[in-house]
Short mmCIF file of C-alpha atoms in Angstrom, two decimals:
data_model
loop_
_atom_site.label_atom_id
_atom_site.label_comp_id
_atom_site.label_asym_id
_atom_site.label_seq_id
_atom_site.Cartn_x
_atom_site.Cartn_y
_atom_site.Cartn_z
CA MET A 1 -57.93 30.33 -48.16
CA ASN A 2 -55.29 31.86 -50.17
CA THR A 3 -55.15 29.96 -52.97
CA ALA A 4 -52.85 32.67 -55.30
CA SER A 5 -50.04 31.20 -54.15
CA TYR A 6 -49.79 27.68 -55.46
CA ALA A 7 -48.80 26.18 -57.97
CA LEU A 8 -49.34 22.51 -59.16
CA GLY A 9 -47.39 19.83 -58.04
CA HIS A 10 -47.39 16.83 -60.30
CA LEU A 11 -49.00 14.72 -63.35
CA ALA A 12 -50.39 11.71 -63.16
CA LEU A 13 -51.61 10.22 -66.93
CA ARG A 14 -52.50 6.50 -66.74
CA VAL A 15 -50.79 4.46 -69.80
CA SER A 16 -51.77 1.66 -71.49
CA ASN A 17 -47.99 0.53 -72.19
CA LEU A 18 -45.39 2.24 -69.44
CA ALA A 19 -42.82 1.75 -71.98
CA ARG A 20 -43.65 2.88 -75.29
CA ALA A 21 -45.17 5.46 -73.39
CA ARG A 22 -41.87 6.19 -71.44
CA ALA A 23 -40.20 5.46 -74.93
CA PHE A 24 -42.25 8.85 -75.70
CA TYR A 25 -42.12 11.02 -73.31
CA VAL A 26 -37.77 10.10 -72.28
CA ASP A 27 -36.58 8.98 -76.35
CA THR A 28 -38.96 11.77 -78.32
CA LEU A 29 -39.45 14.57 -75.65
CA HIS A 30 -36.50 14.10 -73.85
CA PHE A 31 -38.33 14.05 -70.78
CA THR A 32 -36.14 13.39 -68.00
CA PRO A 33 -36.76 9.94 -65.88
CA LEU A 34 -36.34 10.74 -62.05
CA LEU A 35 -37.37 7.49 -60.70
CA GLU A 36 -39.00 4.32 -62.10
CA VAL A 37 -40.15 1.22 -59.88
CA PRO A 38 -43.08 -1.16 -61.27
CA GLY A 39 -46.04 -0.17 -62.85
CA ARG A 40 -44.55 3.85 -62.59
CA VAL A 41 -42.07 6.16 -64.72
CA LEU A 42 -41.36 10.05 -62.49
CA LEU A 43 -40.14 12.12 -65.27
CA ASN A 44 -39.56 15.85 -65.22
CA VAL A 45 -39.88 18.43 -67.32
CA HIS A 46 -39.22 21.63 -66.67
CA GLY A 47 -39.75 21.55 -63.23
CA LEU A 48 -42.72 19.85 -63.54
CA VAL A 49 -43.14 16.41 -62.05
CA ILE A 50 -45.20 14.30 -64.35
CA ALA A 51 -46.54 10.95 -63.69
CA LEU A 52 -46.42 7.26 -66.06
CA VAL A 53 -48.79 5.27 -64.67
CA GLY A 54 -49.59 1.56 -65.98
CA ASP A 55 -51.82 -0.17 -66.85
CA ASP A 56 -54.25 -1.51 -64.11
CA PRO A 57 -56.69 -4.23 -63.78
CA ASN A 58 -59.73 -1.95 -64.24
CA THR A 59 -59.48 0.08 -66.79
CA GLU A 60 -62.07 -1.43 -69.83
CA GLN A 61 -59.82 -3.02 -73.05
CA GLY A 62 -58.71 -0.65 -75.60
CA ASP A 63 -59.83 2.28 -73.68
CA ARG A 64 -58.06 5.29 -74.44
CA PHE A 65 -58.24 9.05 -73.12
CA SER A 66 -60.38 11.70 -75.59
CA PRO A 67 -60.76 14.96 -75.65
CA TYR A 68 -64.60 15.10 -75.59
CA ARG A 69 -65.12 13.29 -72.80
CA VAL A 70 -65.87 14.97 -69.23
CA GLY A 71 -62.12 15.70 -67.61
CA LEU A 72 -58.91 16.80 -69.13
CA ASP A 73 -58.83 18.52 -72.73
CA HIS A 74 -54.94 18.33 -73.59
CA LEU A 75 -52.02 19.37 -71.96
CA ALA A 76 -49.90 22.78 -72.71
CA LEU A 77 -46.27 23.28 -72.65
CA ALA A 78 -45.24 26.88 -72.90
CA VAL A 79 -42.75 27.47 -75.26
CA PRO A 80 -40.15 30.89 -74.81
CA ASP A 81 -41.05 32.07 -78.05
CA GLN A 82 -42.53 32.10 -82.53
CA GLN A 83 -38.72 30.63 -83.03
CA GLU A 84 -38.68 27.33 -80.49
CA LEU A 85 -42.14 26.58 -81.91
CA ALA A 86 -41.16 26.17 -85.11
CA THR A 87 -37.52 24.51 -84.41
CA LEU A 88 -39.69 21.87 -82.32
CA LEU A 89 -42.70 21.56 -85.08
CA GLU A 90 -39.68 20.56 -87.68
CA TYR A 91 -38.14 18.19 -84.82
CA LEU A 92 -41.73 16.44 -84.03
CA THR A 93 -42.03 15.65 -87.68
CA GLN A 94 -38.31 14.16 -87.71
CA ALA A 95 -39.60 12.16 -84.92
CA GLY A 96 -42.87 10.77 -87.43
CA VAL A 97 -45.11 12.39 -84.01
CA PRO A 98 -47.99 13.36 -86.62
CA ASN A 99 -49.26 16.52 -85.69
CA HIS A 100 -51.30 19.61 -87.43
CA GLY A 101 -48.70 21.89 -87.52
CA ILE A 102 -48.52 25.72 -86.69
CA GLU A 103 -51.83 26.96 -85.70
CA GLU A 104 -53.71 29.76 -84.47
CA ASP A 105 -55.51 29.66 -80.87
CA GLU A 106 -58.37 32.20 -82.07
CA MET A 107 -59.25 33.02 -77.50
CA THR A 108 -55.58 34.05 -77.04
CA HIS A 109 -53.53 34.25 -80.56
CA ALA A 110 -50.89 32.29 -79.02
CA ARG A 111 -49.69 30.24 -81.62
CA TYR A 112 -49.20 26.40 -81.06
CA ILE A 113 -48.49 22.66 -82.27
CA SER A 114 -50.96 20.03 -81.45
CA PHE A 115 -49.60 16.09 -81.35
CA TYR A 116 -50.63 12.68 -78.77
CA ASP A 117 -48.99 10.70 -77.60
CA PRO A 118 -49.39 6.75 -78.34
CA ASP A 119 -52.64 6.71 -75.83
CA GLY A 120 -54.23 9.58 -77.27
CA ILE A 121 -53.48 12.34 -74.86
CA ALA A 122 -53.30 15.21 -76.93
CA TRP A 123 -50.15 17.67 -76.26
CA GLU A 124 -49.55 20.49 -77.25
CA PHE A 125 -46.76 23.28 -77.57
CA TYR A 126 -47.58 26.45 -77.46
CA ALA A 127 -46.14 29.73 -77.67
CA SER A 128 -47.80 33.09 -76.23
CA PRO A 129 -48.88 35.95 -79.14
CA GLN A 130 -45.75 38.77 -79.44
CA ARG A 131 -46.10 41.76 -78.00
#
């Protein structure tokens, strides 16, 4: 098996309130809606399909994402350069999205902005260091 030519096909995020999550991803982050059916919304962001999946009866009441559990830590979207990162910081701040400002990764030296969706799912916009 040669996985070298594989790519990420899609992500599915379980959310507690589909309408609230849709508003955040579409209205705030400007992800493009592709398809909406009861209980699911498919979005596109630069060719990556993200499925928002509504609450499930088996989900514990009040459950929220935690980067400290085994599994997903965070999701990161690459941006073209440092200027775009600065523009995104200004936009997120004006849109009222809590964030930690621009930080630098100790290992890769990439600069990034971390923030959370309404369910606490951790996201980053990051720009690789200039070479």
